[in-house]
């Protein structure tokens, strides 16, 4: 009801303010979602690397570990090298 009493200039300022707020909110929401997605990806990679470590300790070869985890052979070799087994 209060908006109905605005002058033309006040309505324009109100609309600009509302647009600015919505743009800012959308930016924050997008950044949050992207950050959340990156966190999930990092968690999946960490999980895959832990599975690889366990498989290396059990004597699995790199090809099988790659098939199980989705990690590349090169990544598995790096993990194996860091374990010094």
PDB file of N, CA and C in Angstrom, residues 32-69:
ATOM      1  N   UNK A  32      27.448 -19.425  -3.707  1.00  0.00           N
ATOM      2  CA  UNK A  32      27.268 -20.461  -2.692  1.00  0.00           C
ATOM      3  C   UNK A  32      27.104 -21.829  -3.341  1.00  0.00           C
ATOM      4  N   UNK A  33      26.272 -21.911  -4.374  1.00  0.00           N
ATOM      5  CA  UNK A  33      26.051 -23.189  -5.053  1.00  0.00           C
ATOM      6  C   UNK A  33      27.329 -23.703  -5.697  1.00  0.00           C
ATOM      7  N   UNK A  34      28.106 -22.804  -6.305  1.00  0.00           N
ATOM      8  CA  UNK A  34      29.369 -23.208  -6.915  1.00  0.00           C
ATOM      9  C   UNK A  34      30.347 -23.696  -5.853  1.00  0.00           C
ATOM     10  N   UNK A  35      30.389 -23.008  -4.728  1.00  0.00           N
ATOM     11  CA  UNK A  35      31.262 -23.430  -3.630  1.00  0.00           C
ATOM     12  C   UNK A  35      30.851 -24.778  -3.073  1.00  0.00           C
ATOM     13  N   UNK A  36      29.560 -24.983  -2.959  1.00  0.00           N
ATOM     14  CA  UNK A  36      29.040 -26.253  -2.468  1.00  0.00           C
ATOM     15  C   UNK A  36      29.412 -27.385  -3.428  1.00  0.00           C
ATOM     16  N   UNK A  37      29.285 -27.128  -4.728  1.00  0.00           N
ATOM     17  CA  UNK A  37      29.621 -28.130  -5.735  1.00  0.00           C
ATOM     18  C   UNK A  37      31.114 -28.461  -5.691  1.00  0.00           C
ATOM     19  N   UNK A  38      31.949 -27.429  -5.562  1.00  0.00           N
ATOM     20  CA  UNK A  38      33.393 -27.659  -5.481  1.00  0.00           C
ATOM     21  C   UNK A  38      33.733 -28.496  -4.260  1.00  0.00           C
ATOM     22  N   UNK A  39      33.066 -28.238  -3.157  1.00  0.00           N
ATOM     23  CA  UNK A  39      33.290 -29.012  -1.935  1.00  0.00           C
ATOM     24  C   UNK A  39      32.920 -30.477  -2.121  1.00  0.00           C
ATOM     25  N   UNK A  40      31.813 -30.719  -2.804  1.00  0.00           N
ATOM     26  CA  UNK A  40      31.393 -32.094  -3.066  1.00  0.00           C
ATOM     27  C   UNK A  40      32.402 -32.808  -3.958  1.00  0.00           C
ATOM     28  N   UNK A  41      32.893 -32.120  -4.968  1.00  0.00           N
ATOM     29  CA  UNK A  41      33.877 -32.717  -5.878  1.00  0.00           C
ATOM     30  C   UNK A  41      35.157 -33.048  -5.119  1.00  0.00           C
ATOM     31  N   UNK A  42      35.619 -32.104  -4.280  1.00  0.00           N
ATOM     32  CA  UNK A  42      36.823 -32.357  -3.488  1.00  0.00           C
ATOM     33  C   UNK A  42      36.627 -33.560  -2.574  1.00  0.00           C
ATOM     34  N   UNK A  43      35.449 -33.674  -1.994  1.00  0.00           N
ATOM     35  CA  UNK A  43      35.153 -34.805  -1.126  1.00  0.00           C
ATOM     36  C   UNK A  43      35.180 -36.126  -1.882  1.00  0.00           C
ATOM     37  N   UNK A  44      34.640 -36.132  -3.087  1.00  0.00           N
ATOM     38  CA  UNK A  44      34.645 -37.347  -3.909  1.00  0.00           C
ATOM     39  C   UNK A  44      36.069 -37.740  -4.295  1.00  0.00           C
ATOM     40  N   UNK A  45      36.880 -36.751  -4.638  1.00  0.00           N
ATOM     41  CA  UNK A  45      38.275 -37.034  -5.003  1.00  0.00           C
ATOM     42  C   UNK A  45      39.022 -37.604  -3.803  1.00  0.00           C
ATOM     43  N   UNK A  46      38.809 -37.003  -2.640  1.00  0.00           N
ATOM     44  CA  UNK A  46      39.462 -37.482  -1.422  1.00  0.00           C
ATOM     45  C   UNK A  46      39.053 -38.925  -1.133  1.00  0.00           C
ATOM     46  N   UNK A  47      37.772 -39.215  -1.309  1.00  0.00           N
ATOM     47  CA  UNK A  47      37.253 -40.568  -1.085  1.00  0.00           C
ATOM     48  C   UNK A  47      37.888 -41.554  -2.073  1.00  0.00           C
ATOM     49  N   UNK A  48      37.984 -41.149  -3.342  1.00  0.00           N
ATOM     50  CA  UNK A  48      38.589 -42.018  -4.357  1.00  0.00           C
ATOM     51  C   UNK A  48      40.052 -42.290  -4.036  1.00  0.00           C
ATOM     52  N   UNK A  49      40.752 -41.265  -3.567  1.00  0.00           N
ATOM     53  CA  UNK A  49      42.163 -41.442  -3.218  1.00  0.00           C
ATOM     54  C   UNK A  49      42.312 -42.379  -2.021  1.00  0.00           C
ATOM     55  N   UNK A  50      41.413 -42.304  -1.067  1.00  0.00           N
ATOM     56  CA  UNK A  50      41.483 -43.206   0.080  1.00  0.00           C
ATOM     57  C   UNK A  50      41.207 -44.643  -0.342  1.00  0.00           C
ATOM     58  N   UNK A  51      40.253 -44.825  -1.249  1.00  0.00           N
ATOM     59  CA  UNK A  51      39.992 -46.169  -1.781  1.00  0.00           C
ATOM     60  C   UNK A  51      41.239 -46.676  -2.502  1.00  0.00           C
ATOM     61  N   UNK A  52      41.892 -45.809  -3.263  1.00  0.00           N
ATOM     62  CA  UNK A  52      43.113 -46.199  -3.968  1.00  0.00           C
ATOM     63  C   UNK A  52      44.203 -46.610  -2.981  1.00  0.00           C
ATOM     64  N   UNK A  53      44.366 -45.851  -1.922  1.00  0.00           N
ATOM     65  CA  UNK A  53      45.378 -46.191  -0.911  1.00  0.00           C
ATOM     66  C   UNK A  53      45.086 -47.565  -0.318  1.00  0.00           C
ATOM     67  N   UNK A  54      43.846 -47.806   0.026  1.00  0.00           N
ATOM     68  CA  UNK A  54      43.473 -49.111   0.590  1.00  0.00           C
ATOM     69  C   UNK A  54      43.714 -50.234  -0.406  1.00  0.00           C
ATOM     70  N   UNK A  55      43.389 -49.991  -1.674  1.00  0.00           N
ATOM     71  CA  UNK A  55      43.584 -51.017  -2.707  1.00  0.00           C
ATOM     72  C   UNK A  55      45.069 -51.276  -2.949  1.00  0.00           C
ATOM     73  N   UNK A  56      45.879 -50.233  -2.921  1.00  0.00           N
ATOM     74  CA  UNK A  56      47.328 -50.399  -3.085  1.00  0.00           C
ATOM     75  C   UNK A  56      47.870 -51.259  -1.948  1.00  0.00           C
ATOM     76  N   UNK A  57      47.448 -50.970  -0.736  1.00  0.00           N
ATOM     77  CA  UNK A  57      47.904 -51.742   0.428  1.00  0.00           C
ATOM     78  C   UNK A  57      47.482 -53.205   0.351  1.00  0.00           C
ATOM     79  N   UNK A  58      46.380 -53.473  -0.356  1.00  0.00           N
ATOM     80  CA  UNK A  58      45.907 -54.857  -0.525  1.00  0.00           C
ATOM     81  C   UNK A  58      46.557 -55.541  -1.726  1.00  0.00           C
ATOM     82  N   UNK A  59      47.367 -54.792  -2.476  1.00  0.00           N
ATOM     83  CA  UNK A  59      48.101 -55.402  -3.579  1.00  0.00           C
ATOM     84  C   UNK A  59      47.418 -55.327  -4.937  1.00  0.00           C
ATOM     85  N   UNK A  60      46.372 -54.547  -5.084  1.00  0.00           N
ATOM     86  CA  UNK A  60      45.700 -54.413  -6.381  1.00  0.00           C
ATOM     87  C   UNK A  60      46.620 -53.695  -7.363  1.00  0.00           C
ATOM     88  N   UNK A  61      46.493 -54.036  -8.650  1.00  0.00           N
ATOM     89  CA  UNK A  61      47.312 -53.336  -9.645  1.00  0.00           C
ATOM     90  C   UNK A  61      46.639 -52.030 -10.056  1.00  0.00           C
ATOM     91  N   UNK A  62      47.433 -51.159 -10.693  1.00  0.00           N
ATOM     92  CA  UNK A  62      46.965 -49.813 -11.028  1.00  0.00           C
ATOM     93  C   UNK A  62      45.731 -49.805 -11.920  1.00  0.00           C
ATOM     94  N   UNK A  63      45.647 -50.714 -12.868  1.00  0.00           N
ATOM     95  CA  UNK A  63      44.507 -50.740 -13.791  1.00  0.00           C
ATOM     96  C   UNK A  63      43.208 -51.010 -13.048  1.00  0.00           C
ATOM     97  N   UNK A  64      43.230 -51.965 -12.159  1.00  0.00           N
ATOM     98  CA  UNK A  64      42.025 -52.293 -11.392  1.00  0.00           C
ATOM     99  C   UNK A  64      41.644 -51.119 -10.480  1.00  0.00           C
ATOM    100  N   UNK A  65      42.646 -50.525  -9.844  1.00  0.00           N
ATOM    101  CA  UNK A  65      42.388 -49.376  -8.964  1.00  0.00           C
ATOM    102  C   UNK A  65      41.776 -48.231  -9.771  1.00  0.00           C
ATOM    103  N   UNK A  66      42.288 -48.011 -10.964  1.00  0.00           N
ATOM    104  CA  UNK A  66      41.753 -46.969 -11.829  1.00  0.00           C
ATOM    105  C   UNK A  66      40.292 -47.230 -12.168  1.00  0.00           C
ATOM    106  N   UNK A  67      39.977 -48.477 -12.479  1.00  0.00           N
ATOM    107  CA  UNK A  67      38.599 -48.842 -12.801  1.00  0.00           C
ATOM    108  C   UNK A  67      37.677 -48.668 -11.588  1.00  0.00           C
ATOM    109  N   UNK A  68      38.186 -48.957 -10.399  1.00  0.00           N
ATOM    110  CA  UNK A  68      37.383 -48.848  -9.181  1.00  0.00           C
ATOM    111  C   UNK A  68      37.146 -47.403  -8.754  1.00  0.00           C
ATOM    112  N   UNK A  69      38.161 -46.567  -8.941  1.00  0.00           N
ATOM    113  CA  UNK A  69      38.112 -45.210  -8.383  1.00  0.00           C
ATOM    114  C   UNK A  69      37.845 -44.118  -9.404  1.00  0.00           C
TER     115      UNK A  69
END
